[in-house]
């Protein structure tokens, strides 16, 4: 199964083919480098390497006008005019959850294909998805038409579920940030949810969101007392994940509105992030209001 737009399919295929190589390339790259990413976080060797692999390959695709990464301070001009309707912008978190490398736990790659110059609103996405480096390497791709989950092997995609949707009955939840740093209103909401659902939290956005897609429920990384702007990046994490979950029949929110409706001010802008079953996100927004 391929994506109908040839440029988007080329991006998806490139990321899919690169995933096996990236996963294998994590071996021997579990250390850190003496640099920080634009968000002020220590970079793992694997962060830098995965960004180089994906950046070089995606920038070479005809029809891609911009490449941006959580690991780079600025947008890379790929040659096409990003204002042209024929040129897409691709934003990537090359290795989400790279802090899990040391403990050898789940991580992944997140991407979004925007029909607009970056930074852009999430509602300009034409496709988004992620690769999950779990016991099995899987890939979830959302377009305006559908959400599809694949297994990846040798760079090839095998469909395991078409028209992926969130289960109607929620089962799991996960919330990031230190509990003492949660605002009072979010703590009130969390106390209700934890009495109803099962905790699933692994410290990598991709793994936690995939639990929600599989079992139904909610994941959130809220605004914190020490960081009211949130922790996760809108362009690289919030918008793509919000797009996937909304296309799968759920909701996304920054606490007051859909992540896809947020007007960005900067490439590395942060945001609170909440995704999941409609009713749970409705309750969240009602509590925070």
PDB file of N, CA and C in Angstrom, residues 25-118:
ATOM      1  N   UNK A  25      22.004   0.970  13.564  1.00  0.00           N
ATOM      2  CA  UNK A  25      23.059   1.934  13.833  1.00  0.00           C
ATOM      3  C   UNK A  25      23.066   2.463  15.253  1.00  0.00           C
ATOM      4  N   UNK A  26      22.048   2.137  16.042  1.00  0.00           N
ATOM      5  CA  UNK A  26      22.043   2.546  17.444  1.00  0.00           C
ATOM      6  C   UNK A  26      23.136   1.832  18.236  1.00  0.00           C
ATOM      7  N   UNK A  27      23.513   0.659  17.765  1.00  0.00           N
ATOM      8  CA  UNK A  27      24.560  -0.113  18.435  1.00  0.00           C
ATOM      9  C   UNK A  27      25.872   0.672  18.359  1.00  0.00           C
ATOM     10  N   UNK A  28      26.483   0.902  19.507  1.00  0.00           N
ATOM     11  CA  UNK A  28      27.738   1.644  19.547  1.00  0.00           C
ATOM     12  C   UNK A  28      27.568   3.141  19.578  1.00  0.00           C
ATOM     13  N   UNK A  29      26.313   3.617  19.584  1.00  0.00           N
ATOM     14  CA  UNK A  29      26.059   5.063  19.614  1.00  0.00           C
ATOM     15  C   UNK A  29      25.186   5.433  20.817  1.00  0.00           C
ATOM     16  N   UNK A  30      25.448   4.821  21.946  1.00  0.00           N
ATOM     17  CA  UNK A  30      24.621   5.077  23.135  1.00  0.00           C
ATOM     18  C   UNK A  30      25.184   6.187  24.007  1.00  0.00           C
ATOM     19  N   UNK A  31      26.339   6.720  23.636  1.00  0.00           N
ATOM     20  CA  UNK A  31      26.934   7.804  24.407  1.00  0.00           C
ATOM     21  C   UNK A  31      26.389   9.156  24.000  1.00  0.00           C
ATOM     22  N   UNK A  32      26.871  10.209  24.641  1.00  0.00           N
ATOM     23  CA  UNK A  32      26.463  11.578  24.331  1.00  0.00           C
ATOM     24  C   UNK A  32      27.618  12.321  23.673  1.00  0.00           C
ATOM     25  N   UNK A  33      27.276  13.433  23.033  1.00  0.00           N
ATOM     26  CA  UNK A  33      28.291  14.302  22.440  1.00  0.00           C
ATOM     27  C   UNK A  33      28.362  15.588  23.256  1.00  0.00           C
ATOM     28  N   UNK A  34      29.417  16.334  23.076  1.00  0.00           N
ATOM     29  CA  UNK A  34      29.625  17.548  23.873  1.00  0.00           C
ATOM     30  C   UNK A  34      28.896  18.727  23.259  1.00  0.00           C
ATOM     31  N   UNK A  35      27.640  18.502  22.917  1.00  0.00           N
ATOM     32  CA  UNK A  35      26.827  19.549  22.297  1.00  0.00           C
ATOM     33  C   UNK A  35      25.402  19.427  22.809  1.00  0.00           C
ATOM     34  N   UNK A  36      24.636  20.523  22.635  1.00  0.00           N
ATOM     35  CA  UNK A  36      23.217  20.519  22.962  1.00  0.00           C
ATOM     36  C   UNK A  36      22.419  20.782  21.700  1.00  0.00           C
ATOM     37  N   UNK A  37      21.175  20.273  21.668  1.00  0.00           N
ATOM     38  CA  UNK A  37      20.306  20.602  20.550  1.00  0.00           C
ATOM     39  C   UNK A  37      19.727  22.003  20.761  1.00  0.00           C
ATOM     40  N   UNK A  38      18.963  22.546  19.799  1.00  0.00           N
ATOM     41  CA  UNK A  38      18.447  23.905  19.941  1.00  0.00           C
ATOM     42  C   UNK A  38      17.529  24.109  21.136  1.00  0.00           C
ATOM     43  N   UNK A  39      17.037  23.020  21.729  1.00  0.00           N
ATOM     44  CA  UNK A  39      16.182  23.130  22.911  1.00  0.00           C
ATOM     45  C   UNK A  39      16.973  23.053  24.209  1.00  0.00           C
ATOM     46  N   UNK A  40      18.318  22.984  24.091  1.00  0.00           N
ATOM     47  CA  UNK A  40      19.150  22.977  25.278  1.00  0.00           C
ATOM     48  C   UNK A  40      19.329  21.617  25.915  1.00  0.00           C
ATOM     49  N   UNK A  41      19.030  20.551  25.182  1.00  0.00           N
ATOM     50  CA  UNK A  41      19.155  19.196  25.711  1.00  0.00           C
ATOM     51  C   UNK A  41      20.426  18.539  25.184  1.00  0.00           C
ATOM     52  N   UNK A  42      21.070  17.752  26.023  1.00  0.00           N
ATOM     53  CA  UNK A  42      22.273  17.035  25.614  1.00  0.00           C
ATOM     54  C   UNK A  42      21.938  16.057  24.496  1.00  0.00           C
ATOM     55  N   UNK A  43      22.746  16.074  23.450  1.00  0.00           N
ATOM     56  CA  UNK A  43      22.496  15.192  22.320  1.00  0.00           C
ATOM     57  C   UNK A  43      23.206  13.855  22.504  1.00  0.00           C
ATOM     58  N   UNK A  44      22.510  12.803  22.134  1.00  0.00           N
ATOM     59  CA  UNK A  44      23.145  11.490  22.049  1.00  0.00           C
ATOM     60  C   UNK A  44      23.845  11.378  20.700  1.00  0.00           C
ATOM     61  N   UNK A  45      24.880  10.537  20.650  1.00  0.00           N
ATOM     62  CA  UNK A  45      25.529  10.276  19.359  1.00  0.00           C
ATOM     63  C   UNK A  45      24.502   9.825  18.335  1.00  0.00           C
ATOM     64  N   UNK A  46      23.556   9.011  18.778  1.00  0.00           N
ATOM     65  CA  UNK A  46      22.546   8.475  17.866  1.00  0.00           C
ATOM     66  C   UNK A  46      21.610   9.568  17.350  1.00  0.00           C
ATOM     67  N   UNK A  47      21.326  10.591  18.170  1.00  0.00           N
ATOM     68  CA  UNK A  47      20.502  11.719  17.716  1.00  0.00           C
ATOM     69  C   UNK A  47      21.125  12.366  16.484  1.00  0.00           C
ATOM     70  N   UNK A  48      22.397  12.701  16.611  1.00  0.00           N
ATOM     71  CA  UNK A  48      23.103  13.408  15.554  1.00  0.00           C
ATOM     72  C   UNK A  48      23.209  12.546  14.304  1.00  0.00           C
ATOM     73  N   UNK A  49      23.537  11.264  14.503  1.00  0.00           N
ATOM     74  CA  UNK A  49      23.703  10.370  13.372  1.00  0.00           C
ATOM     75  C   UNK A  49      22.385  10.140  12.633  1.00  0.00           C
ATOM     76  N   UNK A  50      21.292   9.884  13.367  1.00  0.00           N
ATOM     77  CA  UNK A  50      19.992   9.650  12.732  1.00  0.00           C
ATOM     78  C   UNK A  50      19.531  10.883  11.966  1.00  0.00           C
ATOM     79  N   UNK A  51      19.806  12.075  12.503  1.00  0.00           N
ATOM     80  CA  UNK A  51      19.442  13.312  11.816  1.00  0.00           C
ATOM     81  C   UNK A  51      20.223  13.450  10.510  1.00  0.00           C
ATOM     82  N   UNK A  52      21.499  13.105  10.533  1.00  0.00           N
ATOM     83  CA  UNK A  52      22.300  13.192   9.310  1.00  0.00           C
ATOM     84  C   UNK A  52      21.782  12.233   8.239  1.00  0.00           C
ATOM     85  N   UNK A  53      21.446  11.015   8.654  1.00  0.00           N
ATOM     86  CA  UNK A  53      20.929  10.021   7.703  1.00  0.00           C
ATOM     87  C   UNK A  53      19.637  10.510   7.063  1.00  0.00           C
ATOM     88  N   UNK A  54      18.680  10.910   7.893  1.00  0.00           N
ATOM     89  CA  UNK A  54      17.382  11.319   7.367  1.00  0.00           C
ATOM     90  C   UNK A  54      17.470  12.647   6.620  1.00  0.00           C
ATOM     91  N   UNK A  55      18.244  13.589   7.152  1.00  0.00           N
ATOM     92  CA  UNK A  55      18.346  14.895   6.516  1.00  0.00           C
ATOM     93  C   UNK A  55      18.897  14.808   5.110  1.00  0.00           C
ATOM     94  N   UNK A  56      19.972  14.076   4.933  1.00  0.00           N
ATOM     95  CA  UNK A  56      20.580  13.948   3.608  1.00  0.00           C
ATOM     96  C   UNK A  56      19.612  13.310   2.617  1.00  0.00           C
ATOM     97  N   UNK A  57      18.889  12.292   3.070  1.00  0.00           N
ATOM     98  CA  UNK A  57      18.020  11.556   2.144  1.00  0.00           C
ATOM     99  C   UNK A  57      16.731  12.309   1.834  1.00  0.00           C
ATOM    100  N   UNK A  58      16.120  12.897   2.847  1.00  0.00           N
ATOM    101  CA  UNK A  58      14.858  13.618   2.619  1.00  0.00           C
ATOM    102  C   UNK A  58      15.096  14.886   1.812  1.00  0.00           C
ATOM    103  N   UNK A  59      16.207  15.569   2.081  1.00  0.00           N
ATOM    104  CA  UNK A  59      16.498  16.811   1.346  1.00  0.00           C
ATOM    105  C   UNK A  59      16.716  16.552  -0.141  1.00  0.00           C
ATOM    106  N   UNK A  60      17.069  15.320  -0.490  1.00  0.00           N
ATOM    107  CA  UNK A  60      17.305  14.997  -1.891  1.00  0.00           C
ATOM    108  C   UNK A  60      16.058  14.597  -2.666  1.00  0.00           C
ATOM    109  N   UNK A  61      14.902  14.592  -2.022  1.00  0.00           N
ATOM    110  CA  UNK A  61      13.658  14.195  -2.698  1.00  0.00           C
ATOM    111  C   UNK A  61      13.089  15.379  -3.481  1.00  0.00           C
ATOM    112  N   UNK A  62      12.829  15.184  -4.773  1.00  0.00           N
ATOM    113  CA  UNK A  62      12.201  16.229  -5.583  1.00  0.00           C
ATOM    114  C   UNK A  62      10.818  16.545  -5.026  1.00  0.00           C
ATOM    115  N   UNK A  63      10.557  17.818  -4.813  1.00  0.00           N
ATOM    116  CA  UNK A  63       9.266  18.224  -4.261  1.00  0.00           C
ATOM    117  C   UNK A  63       9.320  18.561  -2.788  1.00  0.00           C
ATOM    118  N   UNK A  64      10.462  18.285  -2.150  1.00  0.00           N
ATOM    119  CA  UNK A  64      10.656  18.707  -0.761  1.00  0.00           C
ATOM    120  C   UNK A  64      11.428  20.021  -0.771  1.00  0.00           C
ATOM    121  N   UNK A  65      10.832  21.061  -0.212  1.00  0.00           N
ATOM    122  CA  UNK A  65      11.458  22.379  -0.217  1.00  0.00           C
ATOM    123  C   UNK A  65      12.213  22.699   1.051  1.00  0.00           C
ATOM    124  N   UNK A  66      11.810  22.096   2.168  1.00  0.00           N
ATOM    125  CA  UNK A  66      12.461  22.360   3.441  1.00  0.00           C
ATOM    126  C   UNK A  66      12.588  21.074   4.251  1.00  0.00           C
ATOM    127  N   UNK A  67      13.685  20.989   4.990  1.00  0.00           N
ATOM    128  CA  UNK A  67      13.872  19.926   5.982  1.00  0.00           C
ATOM    129  C   UNK A  67      14.197  20.604   7.299  1.00  0.00           C
ATOM    130  N   UNK A  68      13.517  20.188   8.368  1.00  0.00           N
ATOM    131  CA  UNK A  68      13.791  20.723   9.702  1.00  0.00           C
ATOM    132  C   UNK A  68      13.823  19.569  10.681  1.00  0.00           C
ATOM    133  N   UNK A  69      14.679  19.708  11.676  1.00  0.00           N
ATOM    134  CA  UNK A  69      14.874  18.650  12.648  1.00  0.00           C
ATOM    135  C   UNK A  69      14.986  19.240  14.039  1.00  0.00           C
ATOM    136  N   UNK A  70      14.562  18.450  15.015  1.00  0.00           N
ATOM    137  CA  UNK A  70      14.722  18.851  16.409  1.00  0.00           C
ATOM    138  C   UNK A  70      16.190  19.052  16.763  1.00  0.00           C
ATOM    139  N   UNK A  71      17.082  18.462  15.974  1.00  0.00           N
ATOM    140  CA  UNK A  71      18.512  18.538  16.261  1.00  0.00           C
ATOM    141  C   UNK A  71      19.204  19.697  15.562  1.00  0.00           C
ATOM    142  N   UNK A  72      18.486  20.475  14.752  1.00  0.00           N
ATOM    143  CA  UNK A  72      19.100  21.582  14.004  1.00  0.00           C
ATOM    144  C   UNK A  72      18.420  22.890  14.369  1.00  0.00           C
ATOM    145  N   UNK A  73      19.219  23.952  14.453  1.00  0.00           N
ATOM    146  CA  UNK A  73      18.693  25.241  14.905  1.00  0.00           C
ATOM    147  C   UNK A  73      17.786  25.895  13.872  1.00  0.00           C
ATOM    148  N   UNK A  74      18.061  25.678  12.586  1.00  0.00           N
ATOM    149  CA  UNK A  74      17.328  26.369  11.536  1.00  0.00           C
ATOM    150  C   UNK A  74      16.822  25.389  10.488  1.00  0.00           C
ATOM    151  N   UNK A  75      15.917  25.878   9.663  1.00  0.00           N
ATOM    152  CA  UNK A  75      15.377  25.093   8.554  1.00  0.00           C
ATOM    153  C   UNK A  75      16.427  24.974   7.457  1.00  0.00           C
ATOM    154  N   UNK A  76      16.501  23.808   6.834  1.00  0.00           N
ATOM    155  CA  UNK A  76      17.394  23.586   5.708  1.00  0.00           C
ATOM    156  C   UNK A  76      16.610  23.807   4.418  1.00  0.00           C
ATOM    157  N   UNK A  77      17.082  24.705   3.581  1.00  0.00           N
ATOM    158  CA  UNK A  77      16.470  24.942   2.278  1.00  0.00           C
ATOM    159  C   UNK A  77      16.943  23.852   1.330  1.00  0.00           C
ATOM    160  N   UNK A  78      15.992  23.091   0.801  1.00  0.00           N
ATOM    161  CA  UNK A  78      16.347  21.956  -0.059  1.00  0.00           C
ATOM    162  C   UNK A  78      16.372  22.311  -1.538  1.00  0.00           C
ATOM    163  N   UNK A  79      16.167  23.575  -1.855  1.00  0.00           N
ATOM    164  CA  UNK A  79      16.276  23.986  -3.251  1.00  0.00           C
ATOM    165  C   UNK A  79      14.964  24.390  -3.880  1.00  0.00           C
ATOM    166  N   UNK A  80      13.873  23.673  -3.566  1.00  0.00           N
ATOM    167  CA  UNK A  80      12.580  24.070  -4.094  1.00  0.00           C
ATOM    168  C   UNK A  80      12.048  25.251  -3.295  1.00  0.00           C
ATOM    169  N   UNK A  81      11.219  26.052  -3.920  1.00  0.00           N
ATOM    170  CA  UNK A  81      10.621  27.192  -3.241  1.00  0.00           C
ATOM    171  C   UNK A  81       9.571  26.688  -2.263  1.00  0.00           C
ATOM    172  N   UNK A  82       9.768  26.857  -0.929  1.00  0.00           N
ATOM    173  CA  UNK A  82       8.804  26.321   0.028  1.00  0.00           C
ATOM    174  C   UNK A  82       7.445  26.989  -0.042  1.00  0.00           C
ATOM    175  N   UNK A  83       7.375  28.152  -0.697  1.00  0.00           N
ATOM    176  CA  UNK A  83       6.084  28.824  -0.861  1.00  0.00           C
ATOM    177  C   UNK A  83       5.304  28.250  -2.038  1.00  0.00           C
ATOM    178  N   UNK A  84       5.980  27.450  -2.855  1.00  0.00           N
ATOM    179  CA  UNK A  84       5.328  26.859  -4.014  1.00  0.00           C
ATOM    180  C   UNK A  84       4.401  25.732  -3.593  1.00  0.00           C
ATOM    181  N   UNK A  85       3.287  25.596  -4.296  1.00  0.00           N
ATOM    182  CA  UNK A  85       2.342  24.533  -3.979  1.00  0.00           C
ATOM    183  C   UNK A  85       2.930  23.153  -4.275  1.00  0.00           C
ATOM    184  N   UNK A  86       4.039  23.126  -5.043  1.00  0.00           N
ATOM    185  CA  UNK A  86       4.648  21.850  -5.411  1.00  0.00           C
ATOM    186  C   UNK A  86       5.705  21.408  -4.412  1.00  0.00           C
ATOM    187  N   UNK A  87       6.008  22.232  -3.409  1.00  0.00           N
ATOM    188  CA  UNK A  87       7.086  21.913  -2.482  1.00  0.00           C
ATOM    189  C   UNK A  87       6.548  21.724  -1.073  1.00  0.00           C
ATOM    190  N   UNK A  88       6.900  20.615  -0.448  1.00  0.00           N
ATOM    191  CA  UNK A  88       6.500  20.332   0.924  1.00  0.00           C
ATOM    192  C   UNK A  88       7.662  20.607   1.879  1.00  0.00           C
ATOM    193  N   UNK A  89       7.315  20.809   3.134  1.00  0.00           N
ATOM    194  CA  UNK A  89       8.302  20.930   4.201  1.00  0.00           C
ATOM    195  C   UNK A  89       8.176  19.706   5.096  1.00  0.00           C
ATOM    196  N   UNK A  90       9.307  19.120   5.463  1.00  0.00           N
ATOM    197  CA  UNK A  90       9.318  17.920   6.291  1.00  0.00           C
ATOM    198  C   UNK A  90      10.009  18.245   7.608  1.00  0.00           C
ATOM    199  N   UNK A  91       9.304  18.005   8.718  1.00  0.00           N
ATOM    200  CA  UNK A  91       9.846  18.207  10.058  1.00  0.00           C
ATOM    201  C   UNK A  91       9.987  16.860  10.738  1.00  0.00           C
ATOM    202  N   UNK A  92      11.139  16.632  11.372  1.00  0.00           N
ATOM    203  CA  UNK A  92      11.456  15.306  11.894  1.00  0.00           C
ATOM    204  C   UNK A  92      12.038  15.405  13.305  1.00  0.00           C
ATOM    205  N   UNK A  93      11.597  14.508  14.169  1.00  0.00           N
ATOM    206  CA  UNK A  93      12.314  14.204  15.401  1.00  0.00           C
ATOM    207  C   UNK A  93      13.020  12.894  15.112  1.00  0.00           C
ATOM    208  N   UNK A  94      14.315  12.938  14.777  1.00  0.00           N
ATOM    209  CA  UNK A  94      14.986  11.738  14.267  1.00  0.00           C
ATOM    210  C   UNK A  94      14.997  10.570  15.240  1.00  0.00           C
ATOM    211  N   UNK A  95      15.119  10.875  16.538  1.00  0.00           N
ATOM    212  CA  UNK A  95      15.190   9.786  17.519  1.00  0.00           C
ATOM    213  C   UNK A  95      14.478  10.217  18.796  1.00  0.00           C
ATOM    214  N   UNK A  96      13.179  10.104  18.774  1.00  0.00           N
ATOM    215  CA  UNK A  96      12.380  10.431  19.950  1.00  0.00           C
ATOM    216  C   UNK A  96      12.672   9.418  21.058  1.00  0.00           C
ATOM    217  N   UNK A  97      12.874   9.936  22.282  1.00  0.00           N
ATOM    218  CA  UNK A  97      13.140   9.038  23.403  1.00  0.00           C
ATOM    219  C   UNK A  97      14.576   8.566  23.467  1.00  0.00           C
ATOM    220  N   UNK A  98      15.505   9.342  22.908  1.00  0.00           N
ATOM    221  CA  UNK A  98      16.902   8.892  22.888  1.00  0.00           C
ATOM    222  C   UNK A  98      17.502   8.774  24.294  1.00  0.00           C
ATOM    223  N   UNK A  99      16.880   9.409  25.285  1.00  0.00           N
ATOM    224  CA  UNK A  99      17.344   9.223  26.663  1.00  0.00           C
ATOM    225  C   UNK A  99      17.144   7.779  27.120  1.00  0.00           C
ATOM    226  N   UNK A 100      16.301   7.034  26.395  1.00  0.00           N
ATOM    227  CA  UNK A 100      16.091   5.616  26.710  1.00  0.00           C
ATOM    228  C   UNK A 100      17.200   4.711  26.191  1.00  0.00           C
ATOM    229  N   UNK A 101      18.136   5.276  25.429  1.00  0.00           N
ATOM    230  CA  UNK A 101      19.225   4.458  24.899  1.00  0.00           C
ATOM    231  C   UNK A 101      20.033   3.805  26.009  1.00  0.00           C
ATOM    232  N   UNK A 102      20.320   4.576  27.050  1.00  0.00           N
ATOM    233  CA  UNK A 102      21.170   4.057  28.124  1.00  0.00           C
ATOM    234  C   UNK A 102      20.544   2.830  28.769  1.00  0.00           C
ATOM    235  N   UNK A 103      19.231   2.857  28.957  1.00  0.00           N
ATOM    236  CA  UNK A 103      18.537   1.735  29.596  1.00  0.00           C
ATOM    237  C   UNK A 103      17.974   0.742  28.589  1.00  0.00           C
ATOM    238  N   UNK A 104      18.222   1.006  27.276  1.00  0.00           N
ATOM    239  CA  UNK A 104      17.788   0.105  26.209  1.00  0.00           C
ATOM    240  C   UNK A 104      16.277  -0.088  26.210  1.00  0.00           C
ATOM    241  N   UNK A 105      15.551   1.031  26.230  1.00  0.00           N
ATOM    242  CA  UNK A 105      14.096   0.992  26.170  1.00  0.00           C
ATOM    243  C   UNK A 105      13.586   1.657  24.888  1.00  0.00           C
ATOM    244  N   UNK A 106      12.278   1.677  24.740  1.00  0.00           N
ATOM    245  CA  UNK A 106      11.625   2.074  23.493  1.00  0.00           C
ATOM    246  C   UNK A 106      11.988   3.489  23.056  1.00  0.00           C
ATOM    247  N   UNK A 107      12.098   3.658  21.746  1.00  0.00           N
ATOM    248  CA  UNK A 107      12.279   4.973  21.136  1.00  0.00           C
ATOM    249  C   UNK A 107      11.711   4.914  19.718  1.00  0.00           C
ATOM    250  N   UNK A 108      11.798   6.041  19.006  1.00  0.00           N
ATOM    251  CA  UNK A 108      11.227   6.037  17.666  1.00  0.00           C
ATOM    252  C   UNK A 108      11.631   7.247  16.861  1.00  0.00           C
ATOM    253  N   UNK A 109      11.019   7.405  15.699  1.00  0.00           N
ATOM    254  CA  UNK A 109      11.220   8.541  14.802  1.00  0.00           C
ATOM    255  C   UNK A 109       9.852   9.132  14.487  1.00  0.00           C
ATOM    256  N   UNK A 110       9.724  10.458  14.582  1.00  0.00           N
ATOM    257  CA  UNK A 110       8.461  11.145  14.296  1.00  0.00           C
ATOM    258  C   UNK A 110       8.673  12.048  13.084  1.00  0.00           C
ATOM    259  N   UNK A 111       7.653  12.137  12.219  1.00  0.00           N
ATOM    260  CA  UNK A 111       7.779  13.035  11.065  1.00  0.00           C
ATOM    261  C   UNK A 111       6.432  13.660  10.708  1.00  0.00           C
ATOM    262  N   UNK A 112       6.502  14.829  10.115  1.00  0.00           N
ATOM    263  CA  UNK A 112       5.320  15.498   9.594  1.00  0.00           C
ATOM    264  C   UNK A 112       5.637  16.123   8.250  1.00  0.00           C
ATOM    265  N   UNK A 113       4.725  16.008   7.294  1.00  0.00           N
ATOM    266  CA  UNK A 113       4.886  16.599   5.968  1.00  0.00           C
ATOM    267  C   UNK A 113       3.888  17.745   5.855  1.00  0.00           C
ATOM    268  N   UNK A 114       4.405  18.969   5.813  1.00  0.00           N
ATOM    269  CA  UNK A 114       3.578  20.173   5.807  1.00  0.00           C
ATOM    270  C   UNK A 114       3.468  20.747   4.398  1.00  0.00           C
ATOM    271  N   UNK A 115       2.283  21.219   4.054  1.00  0.00           N
ATOM    272  CA  UNK A 115       2.083  21.941   2.801  1.00  0.00           C
ATOM    273  C   UNK A 115       2.166  23.433   3.084  1.00  0.00           C
ATOM    274  N   UNK A 116       3.242  23.839   3.719  1.00  0.00           N
ATOM    275  CA  UNK A 116       3.468  25.237   4.101  1.00  0.00           C
ATOM    276  C   UNK A 116       4.903  25.363   4.570  1.00  0.00           C
ATOM    277  N   UNK A 117       5.430  26.586   4.524  1.00  0.00           N
ATOM    278  CA  UNK A 117       6.780  26.834   5.019  1.00  0.00           C
ATOM    279  C   UNK A 117       6.781  26.773   6.541  1.00  0.00           C
ATOM    280  N   UNK A 118       7.872  26.275   7.093  1.00  0.00           N
ATOM    281  CA  UNK A 118       8.000  26.134   8.539  1.00  0.00           C
ATOM    282  C   UNK A 118       8.501  27.418   9.189  1.00  0.00           C
TER     283      UNK A 118
END
